[in-house]
Amino acid sequence: MQLKIYNSLTGEKEIFKPILEGNVGMYVCGPTVYSNVHLGNVRTFLSFDFIYRSLMHLGYKVRYVRNITDAGHLTDDGDVNNDRFVKQTRLEKLEPMEIVQKYTVDFHKVLDMFNLLPPNIEPTATGHIVEQIELTQKLIEKGFAYESNGSVYFDVLEYNRRGLNYGELSKRNIEELFANTRDLDGQGEKKNPQDFALWKKASPAHIMRWNSPWGEGFPGWHLECTAMSTKYLGETFDIHGGGMDLKFPHHECEIAQGKACNDASPVNYWMHANMLTMNSQRMSKSTGNYILPMQLMTGENDFFEKPFHPSIVRFCFLQAHYRSVLDISNDAMLASEKGFIRLMEAIKLLPSIKERYKSDYDVNFLNKISLNDPQYFDVKLWIDKCYEALNDDFNSPVLISHIFEAVNNIYKLNTIEAKIVSMEHLELLEKTLNVLVFDVLGLQAIEENNNEKLDQTLQVLIELRNQARKSKNFDLSDQIRDKLLAEGIELKDGRDGTSYVLN
């Protein structure tokens, strides 16, 4: 089967042809670490984790680069006070790198909980200032950028005058872009309203600053990804991913920087994950329709009736294609939990089914299976359908639907309502299902909570002791109490009943 990927640049599914056969260079825009990672971010990174896992499973050697933006993220190019790090340092009264460390740790902690694999390289913007300065100098030398009052801007009109197309990814017309540009402070430094900052002069109050040929300042947001992606993956690489919200201006600017610097398109396949909504509305702090990942997992929120394990959240997210809008709600999470439990229980059934089939093989299966039998489960055909979905632009919802075809047949096999052609096919089913569920989808079985089991067991013993006391069997009552105490569990009788303390 040939892998097909939807290319945002062309708007079509294309047969994937890596630059170097058998190898994939993939860059994904990482977080801006000035606040807690939100669920929409998690959805994007989880989508590309699934794509990363799929590529490796399909036999590719992948170099996966995902950056950390820890400097220079301006909400616009006019006012340096709109730097997100500057704003957050003032709110929290911390140093900028304290903010960076705090939220980088949060980012990694949350992604670990969702079982995301780490990238091969995780570079930071502050760790690549030299490369960004060098790129800026190169763009100036080639006539695509200009210095103005200590800042450096990319000249969008000059880029288009040379036959290039600023707007090719987002399909925006440059005349419309100019017409719709708002007046912002500092725009007077630019030749054109749509010119974007490569390097920004630092105001006296701006803490994060570096020396450059144009004075003290800091890099523009778009430049870092060009500097880091090309450093680790080459001037042209295979896949660039990110959220749909980054298509313009961020990725548009990356294309312009790459083409202007290196006379070549920087990326062959652009991939964009769609947005996450909650209760059919866009998530927003201002409207209150907003929840952090940890709040979903702990149950400390007003939207969901109970906590949900990260694996159930991951399973829910993967039931939507990465290019589709995903809506989460209490009902959707409960349905995902139910489906997840059914899936895991089916996987647990397979070893016992295998054991039974080994003993009954001659009687029930050998030379008695007709491939036209409606009860027959064709494992090889099922595997083909699974990989067809995986190769069709990483279609996780279709893949999951095929996995549940296997799940339904496993329950039937367990009651002898379905048939399978041989033990080899049964073992193939088990192996393939485990690989697809745990390695490709990245799901994890939920371990039983030992504390809950202990509590349930102790409540049974407390009830037995209470019954012994009611029937005046004080020897048994004292024996239960003393044996528990010897194991470090002290029973305490009070007005509200009996409780226990672990010593």
Coordinates of N, CA and C in Angstrom, one line a residue, residues 346-347 350 353-354 357 377-380 382-383 386 402-403 405-411 413 419-420 422-437:
A346 N -11.7 -7.0 25.5 CA -11.5 -7.9 24.4 C -10.1 -8.4 24.3
I347 N -9.2 -7.5 24.4 CA -7.7 -7.9 24.4 C -7.4 -8.8 25.5
L350 N -8.3 -12.6 24.7 CA -7.6 -13.4 23.6 C -6.7 -14.5 24.2
I353 N -9.0 -17.4 25.0 CA -9.6 -18.0 23.8 C -8.5 -18.9 23.1
K354 N -7.3 -18.4 23.0 CA -6.2 -19.2 22.4 C -6.0 -20.6 23.1
Y357 N -8.9 -22.8 22.2 CA -8.8 -23.3 20.8 C -7.7 -24.3 20.6
F377 N -14.4 -15.1 10.4 CA -13.7 -13.8 10.6 C -12.4 -13.9 9.8
D378 N -12.3 -13.2 8.7 CA -11.1 -13.2 7.9 C -10.1 -12.3 8.4
V379 N -9.1 -12.8 9.1 CA -8.1 -11.9 9.8 C -7.2 -11.2 8.8
K380 N -6.8 -11.8 7.8 CA -5.9 -11.2 6.8 C -6.6 -10.1 6.1
W382 N -9.1 -8.3 7.4 CA -9.2 -7.3 8.4 C -7.9 -6.5 8.5
I383 N -6.8 -7.2 8.5 CA -5.5 -6.5 8.6 C -5.3 -5.5 7.4
C386 N -7.2 -2.4 8.0 CA -6.6 -1.6 9.0 C -5.4 -0.7 8.4
H402 N -12.4 -0.4 12.4 CA -11.9 -1.7 12.0 C -11.5 -2.5 13.2
I403 N -10.8 -1.8 14.2 CA -10.4 -2.5 15.4 C -11.6 -3.0 16.1
E405 N -14.4 -3.9 14.8 CA -14.8 -5.1 14.0 C -14.2 -6.3 14.6
A406 N -12.9 -6.2 14.9 CA -12.1 -7.3 15.5 C -12.6 -7.6 17.0
V407 N -12.9 -6.5 17.7 CA -13.4 -6.6 19.1 C -14.7 -7.4 19.1
N408 N -15.6 -7.0 18.2 CA -16.9 -7.7 18.2 C -16.7 -9.2 17.9
N409 N -15.8 -9.5 17.0 CA -15.5 -10.9 16.6 C -14.8 -11.7 17.8
I410 N -14.0 -11.0 18.6 CA -13.4 -11.6 19.7 C -14.4 -12.1 20.7
Y411 N -15.4 -11.2 21.0 CA -16.5 -11.6 21.9 C -17.3 -12.8 21.3
L413 N -16.0 -15.0 19.2 CA -15.1 -16.2 19.3 C -15.1 -16.8 20.7
K419 N -16.0 -17.9 13.9 CA -15.0 -18.9 13.6 C -13.8 -18.2 13.0
I420 N -12.7 -18.9 13.2 CA -11.4 -18.4 12.6 C -10.7 -19.6 11.9
S422 N -7.6 -20.7 11.6 CA -6.5 -21.5 12.1 C -5.9 -20.8 13.4
M423 N -5.2 -21.6 14.1 CA -4.5 -21.0 15.3 C -3.5 -19.9 14.8
E424 N -2.9 -20.1 13.7 CA -2.0 -19.1 13.2 C -2.7 -17.7 13.0
H425 N -3.9 -17.8 12.5 CA -4.7 -16.6 12.2 C -5.1 -16.0 13.6
L426 N -5.4 -16.8 14.6 CA -5.8 -16.3 15.9 C -4.6 -15.6 16.5
E427 N -3.4 -16.1 16.4 CA -2.2 -15.5 16.9 C -1.8 -14.2 16.2
L428 N -2.1 -14.2 14.8 CA -1.9 -13.0 14.0 C -2.8 -11.9 14.5
L429 N -4.1 -12.3 14.7 CA -5.0 -11.3 15.2 C -4.6 -10.7 16.5
E430 N -4.1 -11.5 17.5 CA -3.7 -11.0 18.8 C -2.5 -10.1 18.6
K431 N -1.5 -10.5 17.8 CA -0.3 -9.7 17.6 C -0.6 -8.4 17.0
T432 N -1.4 -8.4 15.9 CA -1.7 -7.2 15.2 C -2.5 -6.2 16.0
L433 N -3.5 -6.8 16.7 CA -4.4 -5.9 17.6 C -3.6 -5.2 18.6
N434 N -2.7 -5.9 19.3 CA -1.8 -5.3 20.3 C -0.9 -4.2 19.8
V435 N -0.4 -4.5 18.6 CA 0.5 -3.5 18.0 C -0.3 -2.2 17.6
L436 N -1.4 -2.4 17.0 CA -2.2 -1.2 16.6 C -2.7 -0.4 17.8
V437 N -3.2 -1.1 18.8 CA -3.8 -0.4 19.9 C -2.7 0.2 20.8

